[in-house]
Short mmCIF file of C-alpha atoms (C1' of nucleotides) in Angstrom, two decimals:
data_model
loop_
_atom_site.label_atom_id
_atom_site.label_comp_id
_atom_site.label_asym_id
_atom_site.label_seq_id
_atom_site.Cartn_x
_atom_site.Cartn_y
_atom_site.Cartn_z
CA MET A 1 -0.09 -0.06 0.01
CA GLU A 2 2.65 2.61 0.97
CA HIS A 3 4.65 0.98 -1.77
CA THR A 4 2.60 1.80 -4.34
CA LEU A 5 2.15 5.52 -3.15
CA LYS A 6 6.15 5.61 -3.13
CA ARG A 7 6.23 3.83 -6.72
CA LEU A 8 3.16 6.75 -8.13
CA ALA A 9 5.41 9.26 -6.42
CA THR A 10 8.78 8.55 -8.02
CA MET A 11 6.99 7.63 -11.36
CA GLN A 12 5.35 11.35 -11.21
CA ARG A 13 8.83 12.80 -10.52
CA LEU A 14 10.47 10.99 -13.49
CA GLN A 15 7.56 12.15 -15.84
CA VAL A 16 7.51 15.45 -14.41
CA ALA A 17 11.02 16.13 -15.17
CA GLY A 18 10.92 13.85 -18.71
CA LEU A 19 8.38 16.19 -19.82
CA GLU A 20 10.34 19.47 -19.03
CA LEU A 21 13.33 18.12 -20.30
CA PHE A 22 11.90 16.58 -23.51
CA TYR A 23 10.00 19.85 -24.22
CA GLN A 24 13.44 22.05 -23.81
CA ASN A 25 15.64 19.85 -25.63
CA GLY A 26 13.19 17.31 -28.02
CA TYR A 27 12.58 13.75 -27.19
CA HIS A 28 15.34 12.66 -29.26
CA SER A 29 18.31 14.63 -27.84
CA THR A 30 17.00 14.22 -24.34
CA SER A 31 18.82 10.83 -22.83
CA VAL A 32 17.41 8.77 -19.89
CA ASP A 33 20.61 9.56 -18.25
CA ASP A 34 19.74 13.55 -18.54
CA ILE A 35 16.33 12.84 -16.65
CA LEU A 36 17.91 10.78 -13.96
CA LYS A 37 20.91 13.07 -13.20
CA LYS A 38 18.20 15.89 -12.76
CA LEU A 39 16.61 14.05 -10.13
CA ASP A 40 19.46 12.12 -8.63
CA LEU A 41 18.30 8.42 -9.56
CA SER A 42 20.06 5.69 -11.38
CA LYS A 43 19.29 3.64 -14.31
CA GLY A 44 17.80 0.77 -12.34
CA ALA A 45 15.00 3.23 -10.79
CA PHE A 46 14.02 4.14 -14.41
CA TYR A 47 13.79 0.91 -15.84
CA TYR A 48 12.34 -0.68 -12.68
CA HIS A 49 9.21 1.58 -13.37
CA PHE A 50 9.21 1.89 -17.04
CA LYS A 51 10.12 -0.59 -19.72
CA SER A 52 11.50 1.55 -22.27
CA LYS A 53 12.08 5.14 -23.05
CA GLU A 54 9.31 4.99 -25.54
CA GLU A 55 6.70 3.59 -23.03
CA PHE A 56 7.66 6.25 -20.64
CA PHE A 57 7.08 8.76 -23.32
CA ILE A 58 3.72 7.40 -23.71
CA SER A 59 2.94 7.79 -20.23
CA ILE A 60 3.88 11.34 -20.29
CA ILE A 61 1.50 12.16 -22.77
CA GLN A 62 -1.55 9.89 -21.41
CA ASN A 63 -0.98 11.23 -18.20
CA LEU A 64 0.38 14.94 -18.06
CA ILE A 65 -0.24 16.42 -21.69
CA VAL A 66 -3.64 15.10 -22.16
CA GLN A 67 -4.47 16.64 -18.84
CA LYS A 68 -3.25 19.99 -19.32
CA VAL A 69 -4.96 20.51 -22.76
CA TYR A 70 -7.90 19.06 -21.53
CA SER A 71 -7.82 21.54 -18.67
CA ALA A 72 -6.72 24.56 -20.42
CA LEU A 73 -8.60 24.26 -24.09
CA VAL A 74 -11.27 21.85 -23.70
CA GLN A 75 -12.80 22.13 -20.20
CA PRO A 76 -13.34 25.82 -20.60
CA ILE A 77 -15.29 25.99 -23.46
CA GLU A 78 -17.75 22.75 -22.84
CA GLY A 79 -21.11 23.27 -22.59
CA LYS A 80 -20.75 27.19 -22.55
CA GLU A 81 -22.43 29.56 -24.52
CA ASP A 82 -21.35 32.12 -27.06
CA PRO A 83 -18.52 30.05 -28.18
CA PHE A 84 -16.49 32.77 -29.92
CA SER A 85 -15.82 34.78 -27.06
CA ILE A 86 -15.16 31.67 -24.68
CA ILE A 87 -12.88 30.31 -27.36
CA GLU A 88 -10.97 33.44 -27.69
CA SER A 89 -10.47 33.68 -23.78
CA SER A 90 -9.40 30.11 -23.52
CA LEU A 91 -6.67 30.77 -25.90
CA ASP A 92 -5.52 34.04 -24.63
CA ALA A 93 -5.57 32.48 -21.29
CA SER A 94 -3.46 29.86 -22.47
CA LEU A 95 -1.01 32.23 -24.31
CA GLU A 96 -0.61 34.34 -21.19
CA THR A 97 0.61 31.34 -18.83
CA ALA A 98 2.97 30.55 -22.21
CA GLU A 99 4.14 33.95 -22.41
CA HIS A 100 5.02 34.07 -18.52
CA ASN A 101 6.10 30.60 -17.62
CA PHE A 102 9.09 30.15 -20.03
CA PHE A 103 9.01 26.21 -19.91
CA ASP A 104 5.08 25.89 -19.31
CA ASN A 105 4.97 22.69 -21.46
CA GLY A 106 1.49 24.34 -22.15
CA PHE A 107 1.38 23.07 -25.92
CA ALA A 108 4.59 20.80 -26.16
CA LEU A 109 2.09 18.70 -28.01
CA SER A 110 3.13 20.77 -31.39
CA ASN A 111 6.93 20.16 -31.19
CA PHE A 112 6.33 16.65 -30.51
CA LEU A 113 4.00 16.35 -33.18
CA SER A 114 6.71 17.30 -35.49
CA GLU A 115 9.35 15.61 -34.16
CA THR A 116 7.45 11.97 -34.00
CA LYS A 117 6.09 12.70 -37.49
CA GLY A 118 8.05 10.00 -39.53
CA LYS A 119 9.53 8.17 -36.88
CA ASP A 120 7.80 6.69 -33.87
CA PRO A 121 4.52 6.50 -35.27
CA GLU A 122 2.71 4.90 -32.28
CA VAL A 123 3.60 7.99 -30.25
CA ASN A 124 2.29 10.58 -33.10
CA THR A 125 -0.89 8.65 -32.76
CA TYR A 126 -1.43 9.35 -29.24
CA LEU A 127 -0.29 12.99 -29.88
CA ASN A 128 -3.01 13.28 -32.77
CA ASP A 129 -5.68 11.86 -30.70
CA ILE A 130 -5.26 14.40 -28.09
CA LEU A 131 -5.47 17.05 -30.94
CA LYS A 132 -8.65 15.13 -32.17
CA ILE A 133 -10.21 16.02 -28.66
CA TRP A 134 -9.91 19.40 -28.71
CA GLU A 135 -10.80 19.61 -32.54
CA VAL A 136 -14.17 17.86 -31.15
CA ALA A 137 -14.66 20.01 -28.72
CA LEU A 138 -14.29 23.21 -30.71
CA ILE A 139 -16.64 21.68 -33.39
CA THR A 140 -19.29 20.67 -30.63
CA SER A 141 -19.21 24.21 -29.43
CA LEU A 142 -19.60 25.80 -32.61
CA GLN A 143 -22.40 24.00 -33.50
CA LYS A 144 -24.44 24.65 -30.17
CA GLY A 145 -23.41 28.15 -31.02
CA LYS A 146 -25.50 28.01 -33.87
CA SER A 147 -28.59 26.64 -32.10
CA ASP A 148 -27.97 29.54 -29.68
CA GLY A 149 -27.76 32.22 -32.35
CA TYR A 150 -23.84 32.99 -31.81
CA VAL A 151 -22.66 31.35 -34.94
CA ALA A 152 -23.73 32.17 -38.08
CA ARG A 153 -25.70 29.46 -39.84
CA HIS A 154 -23.38 29.11 -43.09
CA VAL A 155 -20.21 29.08 -41.15
CA ASP A 156 -18.34 25.52 -41.66
CA SER A 157 -17.51 24.48 -37.93
CA ASP A 158 -14.96 21.75 -39.00
CA GLY A 159 -13.39 24.32 -40.89
CA VAL A 160 -13.11 26.97 -38.24
CA ALA A 161 -11.72 24.25 -35.88
CA ALA A 162 -9.04 23.23 -38.21
CA TYR A 163 -8.14 26.92 -38.79
CA VAL A 164 -8.11 27.69 -35.08
CA ILE A 165 -6.07 24.51 -34.34
CA SER A 166 -3.51 25.67 -37.19
CA ALA A 167 -3.39 29.21 -36.05
CA TYR A 168 -2.71 28.44 -32.47
CA ILE A 169 0.13 25.59 -33.07
CA GLY A 170 1.62 28.02 -35.31
CA ILE A 171 1.86 31.07 -32.95
CA ARG A 172 2.92 28.61 -29.99
CA LEU A 173 6.13 27.51 -32.28
CA GLN A 174 6.58 31.24 -33.04
CA MET A 175 6.74 32.17 -29.49
CA ALA A 176 8.86 29.90 -28.45
CA SER A 177 11.14 31.84 -30.43
CA GLY A 178 10.90 34.77 -28.66
CA ASN A 179 8.85 38.29 -28.40
CA ALA A 180 5.96 35.94 -27.16
CA LYS A 181 4.00 39.09 -25.54
CA ASN A 182 3.93 41.14 -29.03
CA LEU A 183 2.88 37.99 -30.72
CA ARG A 184 0.15 36.93 -28.57
CA TYR A 185 -1.60 40.69 -28.37
CA LYS A 186 -1.23 40.22 -32.29
CA PHE A 187 -2.91 36.82 -32.38
CA ILE A 188 -5.42 37.78 -30.28
CA GLN A 189 -6.56 40.76 -32.40
CA GLN A 190 -6.91 39.06 -35.63
CA LEU A 191 -8.38 36.13 -34.19
CA ARG A 192 -11.35 38.23 -32.93
CA THR A 193 -11.70 40.04 -36.33
CA TYR A 194 -11.96 36.52 -37.86
CA PHE A 195 -14.45 35.65 -35.35
CA ARG A 196 -16.69 38.46 -36.07
CA SER A 197 -17.03 37.49 -39.42
CA LEU A 198 -18.40 34.49 -38.51
CA ALA A 199 -21.25 35.82 -36.23
CA PRO A 200 -24.61 36.26 -37.36
CA GLN A 201 -25.15 39.56 -39.13
CA PRO A 202 -27.38 42.21 -37.99
CA ILE A 203 -30.12 43.13 -40.69
CA HIS A 204 -29.69 46.26 -42.43
CA MET B 1 38.12 25.35 -62.51
CA GLU B 2 36.96 22.15 -63.71
CA HIS B 3 37.63 21.14 -59.84
CA THR B 4 35.54 23.77 -58.50
CA LEU B 5 32.50 22.28 -60.66
CA LYS B 6 32.98 18.80 -59.43
CA ARG B 7 33.37 20.01 -55.70
CA LEU B 8 30.22 22.12 -56.26
CA ALA B 9 28.12 19.10 -57.75
CA THR B 10 28.94 16.89 -54.86
CA MET B 11 28.20 19.59 -52.50
CA GLN B 12 24.81 20.00 -54.09
CA ARG B 13 24.11 16.39 -53.89
CA LEU B 14 25.00 16.09 -50.31
CA GLN B 15 22.92 19.21 -49.48
CA VAL B 16 19.84 17.96 -51.40
CA ALA B 17 20.13 14.33 -50.12
CA GLY B 18 20.76 15.97 -46.73
CA LEU B 19 17.35 17.89 -46.65
CA GLU B 20 15.40 15.37 -47.71
CA LEU B 21 16.42 13.13 -44.96
CA PHE B 22 16.30 16.02 -42.51
CA TYR B 23 12.94 16.68 -43.38
CA GLN B 24 11.68 13.05 -43.37
CA ASN B 25 13.16 12.05 -40.19
CA GLY B 26 14.62 15.12 -38.37
CA TYR B 27 17.80 16.80 -38.31
CA HIS B 28 19.07 15.09 -34.89
CA SER B 29 17.74 11.39 -35.87
CA THR B 30 19.57 11.59 -39.27
CA SER B 31 23.29 10.65 -39.23
CA VAL B 32 25.52 11.81 -41.31
CA ASP B 33 26.47 8.04 -42.46
CA ASP B 34 22.63 7.91 -43.37
CA ILE B 35 23.16 10.59 -45.80
CA LEU B 36 26.36 9.06 -47.39
CA LYS B 37 25.00 5.80 -47.57
CA LYS B 38 22.12 7.29 -50.03
CA LEU B 39 24.78 8.97 -52.13
CA ASP B 40 27.50 6.23 -51.98
CA LEU B 41 29.99 8.50 -50.55
CA SER B 42 31.93 8.22 -47.40
CA LYS B 43 32.84 10.33 -44.49
CA GLY B 44 36.11 11.70 -46.23
CA ALA B 45 34.11 13.24 -48.86
CA PHE B 46 31.59 14.83 -46.53
CA TYR B 47 34.50 16.46 -44.18
CA TYR B 48 36.36 16.98 -46.93
CA HIS B 49 33.37 19.45 -48.05
CA PHE B 50 31.94 20.76 -44.78
CA LYS B 51 33.32 21.32 -41.39
CA SER B 52 30.86 19.85 -39.38
CA LYS B 53 27.28 18.59 -39.46
CA GLU B 54 25.84 21.58 -38.18
CA GLU B 55 27.55 23.67 -40.44
CA PHE B 56 26.14 21.35 -43.37
CA PHE B 57 22.87 22.41 -42.13
CA ILE B 58 23.19 25.59 -42.04
CA SER B 59 24.25 25.74 -45.47
CA ILE B 60 21.07 23.75 -46.49
CA ILE B 61 19.25 26.27 -45.05
CA GLN B 62 20.84 28.94 -46.68
CA ASN B 63 20.95 27.73 -50.35
CA LEU B 64 17.95 25.34 -50.34
CA ILE B 65 15.32 26.34 -47.96
CA VAL B 66 15.73 30.19 -48.12
CA GLN B 67 15.32 29.73 -52.24
CA LYS B 68 12.06 27.43 -51.74
CA VAL B 69 10.62 29.95 -49.65
CA TYR B 70 11.39 32.93 -51.38
CA SER B 71 10.28 31.38 -55.13
CA ALA B 72 6.94 29.83 -53.44
CA LEU B 73 6.23 32.64 -50.76
CA VAL B 74 7.41 35.79 -51.56
CA GLN B 75 8.34 36.43 -55.04
CA PRO B 76 4.68 35.60 -56.24
CA ILE B 77 3.48 38.47 -53.88
CA GLU B 78 6.26 41.15 -54.61
CA GLY B 79 4.77 44.09 -56.38
CA LYS B 80 1.52 42.51 -57.15
CA GLU B 81 -1.83 44.09 -56.50
CA ASP B 82 -4.77 42.81 -54.70
CA PRO B 83 -2.96 41.10 -51.80
CA PHE B 84 -5.65 39.17 -50.58
CA SER B 85 -6.37 37.08 -53.58
CA ILE B 86 -2.37 36.84 -54.63
CA ILE B 87 -1.46 35.71 -50.86
CA GLU B 88 -4.34 33.06 -50.73
CA SER B 89 -3.19 31.85 -54.16
CA SER B 90 0.17 31.45 -53.16
CA LEU B 91 -0.48 29.56 -50.17
CA ASP B 92 -2.98 27.34 -51.96
CA ALA B 93 -0.40 26.41 -54.86
CA SER B 94 2.15 26.08 -51.72
CA LEU B 95 -0.38 23.77 -50.21
CA GLU B 96 -0.86 21.91 -53.26
CA THR B 97 2.68 20.68 -53.52
CA ALA B 98 2.65 19.85 -50.23
CA GLU B 99 -0.42 17.75 -50.91
CA HIS B 100 0.84 15.68 -53.61
CA ASN B 101 4.48 15.84 -53.24
CA PHE B 102 4.81 13.81 -50.31
CA PHE B 103 8.46 14.60 -49.36
CA ASP B 104 8.16 18.30 -50.89
CA ASN B 105 10.50 19.89 -48.66
CA GLY B 106 8.05 23.08 -48.98
CA PHE B 107 8.13 24.14 -45.70
CA ALA B 108 10.69 21.87 -43.71
CA LEU B 109 11.18 25.36 -42.16
CA SER B 110 8.36 24.66 -39.32
CA ASN B 111 9.56 21.31 -38.51
CA PHE B 112 12.92 22.73 -38.45
CA LEU B 113 11.93 25.46 -36.29
CA SER B 114 10.59 23.48 -33.72
CA GLU B 115 13.14 20.62 -33.51
CA THR B 116 16.23 23.19 -33.13
CA LYS B 117 14.11 25.62 -30.58
CA GLY B 118 15.71 25.08 -27.45
CA LYS B 119 18.97 23.30 -28.66
CA ASP B 120 21.22 24.87 -31.88
CA PRO B 121 20.32 28.42 -31.30
CA GLU B 122 22.49 29.49 -34.16
CA VAL B 123 20.38 27.17 -36.61
CA ASN B 124 17.12 28.87 -35.23
CA THR B 125 18.46 32.27 -35.89
CA TYR B 126 18.65 31.41 -39.36
CA LEU B 127 15.09 29.88 -39.76
CA ASN B 128 13.77 32.56 -37.84
CA ASP B 129 15.36 35.20 -40.53
CA ILE B 130 13.72 33.13 -43.58
CA LEU B 131 10.30 33.71 -41.63
CA LYS B 132 11.09 37.25 -41.21
CA ILE B 133 11.67 37.73 -45.13
CA TRP B 134 8.26 36.34 -45.71
CA GLU B 135 6.60 38.63 -43.25
CA VAL B 136 8.17 41.55 -44.59
CA ALA B 137 6.69 40.61 -47.98
CA LEU B 138 3.23 39.88 -46.27
CA ILE B 139 3.25 43.17 -44.41
CA THR B 140 4.55 45.29 -47.68
CA SER B 141 2.00 43.78 -50.01
CA LEU B 142 -0.68 44.56 -47.37
CA GLN B 143 0.44 48.08 -46.81
CA LYS B 144 0.42 48.75 -50.82
CA GLY B 145 -3.18 46.95 -50.73
CA LYS B 146 -4.39 49.71 -48.61
CA SER B 147 -3.54 52.77 -51.17
CA ASP B 148 -4.84 50.49 -54.03
CA GLY B 149 -7.88 50.25 -52.26
CA TYR B 150 -7.72 46.30 -51.68
CA VAL B 151 -7.27 46.46 -48.08
CA ALA B 152 -9.42 48.47 -45.27
CA ARG B 153 -7.65 51.10 -43.88
CA HIS B 154 -8.26 50.25 -40.50
CA VAL B 155 -6.43 46.74 -40.90
CA ASP B 156 -3.38 46.06 -38.73
CA SER B 157 -0.99 44.52 -41.41
CA ASP B 158 1.58 43.33 -38.86
CA GLY B 159 -1.15 41.60 -37.30
CA VAL B 160 -2.52 40.15 -40.02
CA ALA B 161 0.99 38.84 -41.27
CA ALA B 162 1.70 37.24 -38.29
CA TYR B 163 -1.64 35.34 -38.25
CA VAL B 164 -1.74 34.14 -41.91
CA ILE B 165 2.25 33.12 -41.15
CA SER B 166 1.08 31.06 -37.67
CA ALA B 167 -2.09 29.42 -39.44
CA TYR B 168 0.10 28.25 -42.40
CA ILE B 169 2.71 26.98 -40.40
CA GLY B 170 0.16 25.31 -38.17
CA ILE B 171 -1.66 23.64 -41.25
CA ARG B 172 2.04 22.33 -42.84
CA LEU B 173 2.47 20.66 -39.26
CA GLN B 174 -0.85 19.00 -39.33
CA MET B 175 -0.73 18.04 -42.93
CA ALA B 176 2.45 15.91 -41.94
CA SER B 177 0.40 13.84 -40.05
CA GLY B 178 -2.12 12.85 -42.99
CA ASN B 179 -5.32 13.58 -44.41
CA ALA B 180 -3.81 16.56 -45.93
CA LYS B 181 -6.03 17.45 -48.80
CA ASN B 182 -9.07 17.70 -46.50
CA LEU B 183 -7.24 20.02 -44.47
CA ARG B 184 -5.81 22.02 -47.15
CA TYR B 185 -9.48 22.80 -48.44
CA LYS B 186 -10.59 23.82 -44.89
CA PHE B 187 -7.77 26.18 -44.53
CA ILE B 188 -8.28 28.17 -47.62
CA GLN B 189 -11.64 28.58 -47.19
CA GLN B 190 -11.59 29.84 -43.61
CA LEU B 191 -8.42 31.93 -44.80
CA ARG B 192 -11.10 33.28 -47.45
CA THR B 193 -13.65 34.18 -44.90
CA TYR B 194 -11.02 35.84 -42.60
CA PHE B 195 -9.60 38.05 -45.86
CA ARG B 196 -13.21 39.21 -46.90
CA SER B 197 -13.75 40.55 -43.49
CA LEU B 198 -10.37 42.67 -44.00
CA ALA B 199 -11.44 44.01 -47.61
CA PRO B 200 -13.13 47.79 -47.54
CA GLN B 201 -16.93 47.32 -46.61
CA PRO B 202 -19.06 48.69 -49.64
CA ILE B 203 -21.30 51.26 -48.08
CA HIS B 204 -24.92 50.55 -47.63
"C1'" DA C 1 55.09 10.45 -68.42
"C1'" DA C 2 55.72 12.87 -64.44
"C1'" DT C 3 54.05 15.86 -60.63
"C1'" DA C 4 51.03 18.04 -57.50
"C1'" DA C 5 46.79 19.34 -56.31
"C1'" DG C 6 42.03 18.28 -55.60
"C1'" DA C 7 38.76 14.61 -54.04
"C1'" DC C 8 37.39 10.79 -51.77
"C1'" DC C 9 37.89 6.37 -49.05
"C1'" DG C 10 37.22 3.90 -44.62
"C1'" DA C 11 39.24 2.62 -40.42
"C1'" DC C 12 39.55 4.37 -36.07
"C1'" DT C 13 38.38 7.25 -31.76
"C1'" DA C 14 35.88 8.85 -27.90
"C1'" DA C 15 31.86 10.27 -26.29
"C1'" DG C 16 27.60 8.98 -25.76
"C1'" DT C 17 22.74 5.85 -26.53
"C1'" DG C 18 19.20 2.76 -24.32
"C1'" DG C 19 18.69 -1.05 -21.98
"C1'" DT C 20 20.09 -5.52 -18.64
"C1'" DC C 21 21.70 -7.45 -14.78
"C1'" DT C 22 23.29 -8.41 -10.13
"C1'" DA C 23 24.15 -6.77 -5.76
"C1'" DA C 24 22.95 -3.45 -2.45
"C1'" DT C 25 19.51 -0.85 0.08
"C1'" DT C 26 14.97 0.32 2.13
"C1'" DA C 27 10.55 -0.38 4.17
"C1'" DA C 28 6.85 -3.79 5.58
"C1'" DG C 29 4.78 -7.19 7.74
"C1'" DA C 30 5.53 -11.49 10.99
"C1'" DT D 1 13.81 -8.73 15.06
"C1'" DC D 2 13.87 -11.46 11.39
"C1'" DT D 3 12.20 -12.34 6.87
"C1'" DT D 4 10.70 -10.99 2.54
"C1'" DA D 5 9.58 -7.81 -1.20
"C1'" DA D 6 9.97 -3.71 -3.17
"C1'" DT D 7 13.06 -0.39 -5.06
"C1'" DT D 8 17.53 1.51 -6.05
"C1'" DA D 9 22.49 1.74 -7.33
"C1'" DG D 10 25.64 1.44 -10.91
"C1'" DA D 11 28.71 -1.66 -13.58
"C1'" DC D 12 28.23 -3.58 -17.87
"C1'" DC D 13 26.90 -4.68 -22.83
"C1'" DA D 14 26.11 -3.66 -27.86
"C1'" DC D 15 25.85 -0.38 -30.82
"C1'" DT D 16 25.33 4.50 -32.81
"C1'" DT D 17 27.36 9.07 -33.30
"C1'" DA D 18 30.18 13.14 -35.02
"C1'" DG D 19 34.44 13.82 -36.41
"C1'" DT D 20 39.90 12.45 -37.52
"C1'" DC D 21 43.60 11.06 -40.26
"C1'" DG D 22 47.00 8.73 -43.26
"C1'" DG D 23 46.43 6.77 -47.39
"C1'" DT D 24 44.84 6.29 -52.32
"C1'" DC D 25 42.59 7.54 -56.58
"C1'" DT D 26 41.32 11.45 -60.43
"C1'" DT D 27 42.49 15.15 -62.77
"C1'" DA D 28 44.84 19.24 -64.70
"C1'" DT D 29 49.37 20.91 -66.10
"C1'" DT D 30 54.14 20.40 -67.34
#
DNA sequence: AATAAGACCGACTAAGTGGTCTAATTAAGA
DNA sequence: TCTTAATTAGACCACTTAGTCGGTCTTATT
């Protein structure tokens, strides 16, 4: 019982440290030893809890990344009305933590996606699943918004979702290379313009 | 004289093969030996022409990637009128080659940007410079569009450029993970909607 | 044909890599 | 306290990596 607790604690420490290093230096450029050195642990400890580096990475994706994306991008929009303003504020909040917390891991997702593209198809699948979850939440929200009169009927919800996701991935990637604050401001401004054009137009 | 020609030919072969493999498998996951095996060349040849793997990569960026971005995304919009339609068609054309030519290398840029983010800051700088070139071209085109009556006066050209770049980076990154055709269609549709809202509104 | 420089070969090194294994340590239950 | 199992240490293995270096081949010049 207590054993189990200790086990989980150690696993968690490894995962958190692993995510941080993977995010900073990339999955392939981070060695298992790098992670262990950071925590003053040994090879034995690592391979006692995880059976390979890849399985370890997948466990990080499923435990930490899923949760971060869900709590930052999915949950805030679920069931809410007025999709455009709620999506906008969830993205803005997410970008804000990214802006201030340099190693925030908030959207390590896009980095990992590009890194595991050709190689590691299994890992890539898990990452894409997370994107899918977000996409579905966006589409659902937009569809509901049509019934509630917040979104124009002619709007292609799938298209809007794909576009929002693309733009967000792109901005996060650019923010990683500096001048985050400025980019965030521009991004939100343009997103707002774009959304405004998708709202039902007043009759005139 | 003839020597120089042979030298350049070999260097070019190495760079082309290198870009293809780097793009497919990532920079860090591609070994110099992988590239050499593909061309039936030896270590000696490689290090005779390039003094390190990193310098080799930079030469690829400056010779091949710059040129591709320039010819696909910068040149088509330079000096033209009607920025929105010309930008749209340049992006669509670029996505089309990406869609049909699986290893098109067209925008390896975004992959490399994310891979060299934390590590390889020097390489990252060169990549960002290319983005800057594109950004400037977009902004210039939009500004000119205002004078010519294609773009509404109140539009923030910087913001639009940043947003377009973000969306394009994001879509390219997603296209790398499959169903490219569908994504391309959605992307262009939404881009058009967005652009429409930035055009001068007819008086009514 | 002789020479010299340009271009290339490939064995080798040193520093990692993921992963295994045995032994030591720690903690739990009797 | 003694035993047993959970956990960690760290030496070790086979393999890969970027980069070196003395030697060989090719080509142009004389």
